[in-house]
Coordinates of C-alpha atoms and ligand atoms in Angstrom, one line a residue:
M1 CA 18.6 -0.7 -15.5
K2 CA 16.6 -1.6 -12.4
V3 CA 14.7 0.9 -10.3
L4 CA 13.7 -0.3 -6.8
V5 CA 10.8 1.3 -5.0
A6 CA 11.2 0.4 -1.3
T7 CA 8.4 1.8 0.9
Q8 CA 7.5 0.5 4.3
K9 CA 4.6 2.8 4.1
P10 CA 3.5 2.3 0.4
F11 CA 2.5 4.9 -2.1
A12 CA -1.1 4.9 -3.3
A13 CA -1.6 2.4 -6.1
V14 CA -2.2 5.2 -8.6
A15 CA 1.2 6.7 -7.7
V16 CA 2.9 3.3 -8.2
A17 CA 1.2 3.0 -11.6
G18 CA 2.6 6.5 -12.6
I19 CA 6.1 5.6 -11.4
R20 CA 5.9 2.4 -13.4
E21 CA 4.9 4.3 -16.5
I22 CA 7.9 6.6 -16.2
V23 CA 10.4 3.9 -15.4
E24 CA 9.2 1.4 -18.0
G25 CA 8.7 4.2 -20.5
A26 CA 12.4 4.9 -20.2
G27 CA 13.1 1.2 -20.9
Y28 CA 14.0 0.3 -17.3
E29 CA 12.7 -2.4 -15.0
L30 CA 10.7 -1.6 -11.9
A31 CA 11.0 -3.7 -8.7
L32 CA 8.7 -3.1 -5.7
L33 CA 9.4 -3.8 -2.1
E34 CA 6.4 -2.6 -0.1
K35 CA 5.4 -3.0 3.6
Y36 CA 8.6 -4.8 4.4
A37 CA 8.9 -5.8 8.0
D38 CA 12.6 -6.1 8.3
Q39 CA 15.5 -3.9 7.3
A40 CA 17.2 -7.0 6.0
E41 CA 14.7 -7.2 3.2
L42 CA 15.8 -3.8 1.9
V43 CA 19.4 -4.7 2.3
S44 CA 18.9 -7.8 0.1
A45 CA 16.6 -6.1 -2.4
V46 CA 19.0 -3.3 -3.1
A47 CA 21.8 -5.6 -4.2
D48 CA 21.1 -5.4 -8.0
A49 CA 19.3 -2.1 -8.1
D50 CA 20.7 0.8 -10.1
A51 CA 18.3 3.4 -8.6
L52 CA 16.3 3.5 -5.4
I53 CA 13.2 5.4 -4.5
V54 CA 12.2 5.5 -0.8
R55 CA 10.1 7.5 1.6
S56 CA 11.1 7.5 5.3
D57 CA 12.8 4.2 4.8
K58 CA 16.3 4.0 6.4
V59 CA 19.0 4.1 3.7
T60 CA 21.9 3.3 6.0
A61 CA 25.5 2.6 5.3
E62 CA 24.6 -1.1 5.4
V63 CA 22.0 -0.6 2.6
I64 CA 24.5 1.4 0.5
Q65 CA 27.3 -1.1 1.0
A66 CA 24.9 -4.0 0.1
S67 CA 24.2 -2.5 -3.3
R68 CA 26.5 -3.5 -6.1
Q69 CA 25.5 -1.0 -8.8
L70 CA 23.5 1.7 -7.2
K71 CA 23.9 5.1 -8.8
I72 CA 21.1 7.2 -7.3
V73 CA 18.7 7.2 -4.4
V74 CA 15.8 9.6 -4.3
R75 CA 13.9 10.3 -1.1
A76 CA 10.3 10.9 -2.4
G77 CA 9.7 13.7 0.1
A78 CA 11.4 16.5 1.8
G79 CA 13.1 15.4 5.0
Y80 CA 16.2 13.3 4.3
D81 CA 17.4 12.5 7.8
N82 CA 16.8 8.8 6.8
L83 CA 19.6 8.9 4.2
D84 CA 23.2 8.3 5.2
L85 CA 24.6 10.9 2.9
E86 CA 28.2 10.2 3.9
A87 CA 27.8 6.6 2.9
C88 CA 26.2 7.6 -0.4
T89 CA 29.0 10.0 -1.2
K90 CA 31.7 7.4 -0.2
A91 CA 30.1 4.9 -2.6
G92 CA 29.6 7.5 -5.4
V93 CA 25.8 7.3 -5.1
V94 CA 23.9 10.5 -5.8
A95 CA 21.2 11.3 -3.2
M96 CA 18.2 13.5 -3.9
N97 CA 14.9 14.6 -2.4
T98 CA 11.8 16.0 -4.0
P99 CA 11.3 19.2 -2.0
G100 CA 7.8 20.7 -2.0
Q101 CA 6.1 17.8 -3.7
N102 CA 4.1 16.6 -0.7
A103 CA 4.0 20.0 1.1
N104 CA 0.3 20.7 0.7
A105 CA -0.7 17.4 2.2
V106 CA 1.4 18.1 5.3
A107 CA 0.1 21.7 5.6
E108 CA -3.5 20.5 5.4
L109 CA -2.8 18.1 8.2
A110 CA -1.3 20.8 10.4
I111 CA -4.4 22.9 10.0
A112 CA -6.7 19.9 10.6
M113 CA -4.7 19.1 13.8
M114 CA -5.1 22.6 15.1
I115 CA -8.9 22.5 14.7
F116 CA -9.1 19.0 16.1
M117 CA -7.4 20.2 19.3
A118 CA -9.3 23.5 19.4
R119 CA -12.5 21.3 19.4
N120 CA -11.2 19.0 22.2
Q121 CA -10.6 16.1 19.8
F122 CA -14.2 16.3 18.6
T123 CA -15.6 15.5 22.1
P124 CA -18.7 17.4 23.1
A125 CA -16.9 19.7 25.5
S126 CA -17.0 23.3 24.5
G127 CA -14.0 24.2 22.4
S128 CA -12.6 27.4 20.8
E129 CA -12.2 28.8 17.3
I130 CA -9.0 29.4 15.5
Q131 CA -10.2 32.6 13.8
G132 CA -8.6 35.6 15.4
R133 CA -5.8 33.5 17.0
T134 CA -2.1 33.8 16.2
I135 CA -0.1 31.0 14.6
G136 CA 3.7 31.0 14.8
I137 CA 5.4 29.1 12.0
Q138 CA 8.8 27.7 12.9
A139 CA 10.6 27.4 9.6
Y140 CA 9.0 29.1 6.6
G141 CA 9.8 26.7 3.8
N142 CA 7.5 24.8 1.5
V143 CA 5.2 23.5 4.2
G144 CA 5.4 26.5 6.5
R145 CA 4.4 28.9 3.8
L146 CA 1.4 26.8 2.9
V147 CA 0.3 26.5 6.5
G148 CA 0.6 30.3 6.8
A149 CA -1.5 30.9 3.7
K150 CA -4.2 28.5 4.8
A151 CA -4.2 29.9 8.4
K152 CA -4.6 33.4 7.0
A153 CA -7.5 32.3 4.9
L154 CA -9.1 31.0 8.2
G155 CA -8.7 34.4 9.8
M156 CA -5.6 33.8 11.8
K157 CA -2.7 36.2 12.3
V158 CA 0.5 34.6 11.0
K159 CA 4.0 35.0 12.4
A160 CA 7.0 33.2 11.2
I161 CA 10.7 32.6 11.8
D162 CA 13.3 30.9 9.6
P163 CA 17.1 30.9 10.1
F164 CA 17.6 31.0 6.3
L165 CA 15.2 33.9 5.6
S166 CA 15.5 37.6 6.3
A167 CA 12.6 39.5 7.9
E168 CA 12.0 41.1 4.5
Q169 CA 11.7 37.7 2.9
I170 CA 9.2 36.5 5.5
V171 CA 7.1 39.7 5.0
A172 CA 7.2 39.1 1.3
G173 CA 6.0 35.6 2.0
G174 CA 2.9 37.0 3.8
A175 CA 3.8 36.6 7.5
E176 CA 5.0 38.9 10.2
P177 CA 8.6 38.1 11.2
A178 CA 9.3 37.1 14.8
S179 CA 12.6 38.5 16.1
S180 CA 13.5 35.3 17.9
L181 CA 12.2 31.8 18.6
E182 CA 11.5 33.0 22.2
E183 CA 9.3 35.8 20.8
L184 CA 7.5 33.4 18.5
Y185 CA 6.7 31.0 21.3
S186 CA 5.7 33.8 23.7
T187 CA 3.3 35.4 21.4
C188 CA 1.5 32.6 19.5
D189 CA -1.6 30.6 20.4
Y190 CA -0.4 27.9 18.1
V191 CA 3.1 27.1 17.0
S192 CA 3.5 24.8 14.0
V193 CA 6.9 23.2 13.7
H194 CA 8.4 22.7 10.3
I195 CA 12.1 22.2 11.0
P196 CA 14.2 19.2 9.8
A197 CA 15.9 16.9 12.2
T198 CA 19.6 17.8 12.2
P199 CA 22.3 17.7 14.9
Q200 CA 21.4 21.4 15.6
T201 CA 17.6 20.9 15.9
I202 CA 17.3 17.6 17.6
G203 CA 15.9 18.1 21.1
S204 CA 15.8 21.9 20.5
I205 CA 12.1 22.4 21.5
G206 CA 11.7 21.7 25.2
Y207 CA 10.6 23.1 28.5
D208 CA 12.0 26.6 28.1
L209 CA 10.3 27.3 24.7
I210 CA 7.0 25.4 25.4
T211 CA 6.4 27.1 28.8
R212 CA 6.8 30.5 27.1
M213 CA 3.6 29.9 25.2
P214 CA 0.5 31.9 26.2
K215 CA -2.4 30.5 28.1
G216 CA -4.3 27.8 26.3
A217 CA -1.7 27.4 23.5
T218 CA -1.1 24.3 21.4
L219 CA 2.1 23.0 19.9
V220 CA 1.6 21.3 16.5
N221 CA 4.3 19.0 15.2
T222 CA 4.1 17.6 11.7
A223 CA 7.9 17.7 11.3
R224 CA 10.0 15.1 13.2
K225 CA 9.6 13.7 16.7
E226 CA 13.4 14.1 17.3
V227 CA 13.2 17.9 17.4
I228 CA 11.2 17.7 20.6
D229 CA 12.8 17.2 24.0
E230 CA 10.3 14.7 25.3
A231 CA 11.2 15.1 29.0
G232 CA 10.9 18.9 28.7
L233 CA 7.5 18.6 26.9
K234 CA 6.2 16.3 29.6
K235 CA 7.4 18.6 32.4
A236 CA 5.8 21.6 30.6
L237 CA 2.4 19.8 30.2
A238 CA 2.5 18.7 33.8
E239 CA 3.1 22.3 35.1
R240 CA 0.8 24.0 32.7
A241 CA -2.7 22.4 32.6
D242 CA -3.7 24.8 29.8
L243 CA -1.1 23.6 27.2
K244 CA -1.7 21.1 24.5
Y245 CA 0.5 19.0 22.1
V246 CA -0.6 17.5 18.8
T247 CA 1.8 15.5 16.6
D248 CA 2.0 13.4 13.5
I249 CA 5.0 11.6 14.8
A250 CA 4.3 9.9 18.2
P251 CA 7.0 10.6 20.8
D252 CA 8.5 7.6 22.5
N253 CA 6.7 8.5 25.7
I254 CA 3.3 8.8 24.1
D255 CA 1.7 6.3 26.4
E256 CA 2.8 8.2 29.5
L257 CA 1.6 11.5 27.9
R258 CA -1.8 10.0 27.0
S259 CA -2.4 8.6 30.4
E260 CA -1.3 11.7 32.3
F261 CA -2.7 14.4 30.0
G262 CA -5.7 12.8 28.2
T263 CA -7.2 14.9 25.4
R264 CA -4.5 17.6 25.8
V265 CA -2.3 15.3 23.8
F266 CA -2.8 13.6 20.5
A267 CA -0.6 11.6 18.1
T268 CA -1.6 10.0 14.8
P269 CA -1.2 6.2 14.9
K270 CA 1.2 6.4 11.9
K271 CA 2.9 9.4 10.3
M272 CA 0.3 10.5 7.8
G273 CA 1.1 14.0 6.8
A274 CA 2.2 13.1 3.3
Q275 CA -0.3 10.2 3.0
T276 CA -2.6 11.4 0.3
S277 CA -2.8 10.2 -3.3
E278 CA -2.0 13.7 -4.5
A279 CA 1.2 13.9 -2.4
N280 CA 2.1 10.3 -3.4
I281 CA 1.7 11.1 -7.0
N282 CA 3.6 14.4 -6.8
A283 CA 6.5 13.0 -4.9
G284 CA 6.6 9.5 -6.4
L285 CA 6.5 10.7 -10.0
A286 CA 9.0 13.5 -9.3
A287 CA 11.4 10.9 -7.9
A288 CA 11.0 8.6 -11.0
R289 CA 11.5 11.6 -13.3
Q290 CA 14.6 12.7 -11.4
I291 CA 16.1 9.3 -11.8
V292 CA 15.4 9.1 -15.5
D293 CA 16.8 12.6 -16.0
F294 CA 19.9 11.8 -14.0
I295 CA 20.6 8.6 -15.8
Q296 CA 19.8 9.9 -19.3
N297 CA 21.0 13.5 -19.1
G298 CA 23.2 13.7 -15.9
V299 CA 20.8 16.2 -14.3
T300 CA 21.7 16.6 -10.7
K301 CA 19.1 19.2 -9.6
F302 CA 18.0 18.4 -6.0
Q303 CA 21.2 16.5 -5.3
L304 CA 21.8 16.6 -1.5
N305 CA 25.4 15.3 -1.4
K306 CA 27.2 17.7 -3.8
Ligands
LIG1 C1 8.7 14.3 4.3 O1 9.8 14.6 4.9 O2 8.6 14.5 3.1 C2 7.5 14.0 5.1 O3 7.8 13.8 6.5 C3 6.8 12.7 4.6 O4 7.4 11.5 4.9 P1 6.8 10.1 4.4 O5 7.1 10.0 3.0 O6 7.5 9.1 5.2 O7 5.3 10.1 4.7

């Protein structure tokens, strides 16, 4: 039984060691494909793998079809827009994610990004404090709830909205429910985005929502670049010199945004929300355990393509 870990953005070494212990402890073989430059390398490496662990690596129909004996693929992380679930189902491959395992790392980055922008990207210009400001959390799942709790501890007022949660559930989770997305954007000094990239959400945050934000507001994106309508964002930033955008996933037009809006825009050089040894250990080891549990006991908890 061969378990392939294919990560363009590798896990911390300590997480790989932990994955190895679980995989080899179960009597399986571990193969590593790290920092690969070409998708063809993944296509070729998957050929004789029985199980696959990935991060944001693209598990396309081509990858699935190139595998001769793949039984399970686990996305060590939350968002699974990188998995072709239809191709997995067609080939009888079980697909899973590891929800919540890297959530704290992403939540900490969202808070750090807010403060970084409030302090003008750590330039000497006089900034502002986040205490007393209102944060709106768009999607109150594992990451959103942690952002809310941390923001509250920093003295912020927390509002949230989530299409899968009732107002009562949001209140029970410690936030004030917003009645609509429009209300959330209109009333919050910071909006932190935690929605997945799906056909319904792609391009859904654009000019209309962004220009509803109050004076001096900042949009914080640690989710996916695809959920932002980039042209709409650019137009909003051009019309409203008080608005800011900070993201962990650089938009395609980042160079234009940087040259036109300077320190009002910031993007990390590489998506790094989940890039902590703790998150790598949590998500990587969970993925390895889920594989062993599936192969040995048929456990399908966290299966995405049921
Ligand atoms: C996730 O969906 O879990 C996060 O976006 C982290 O993605 P990464 O594993 O590619 O860093």
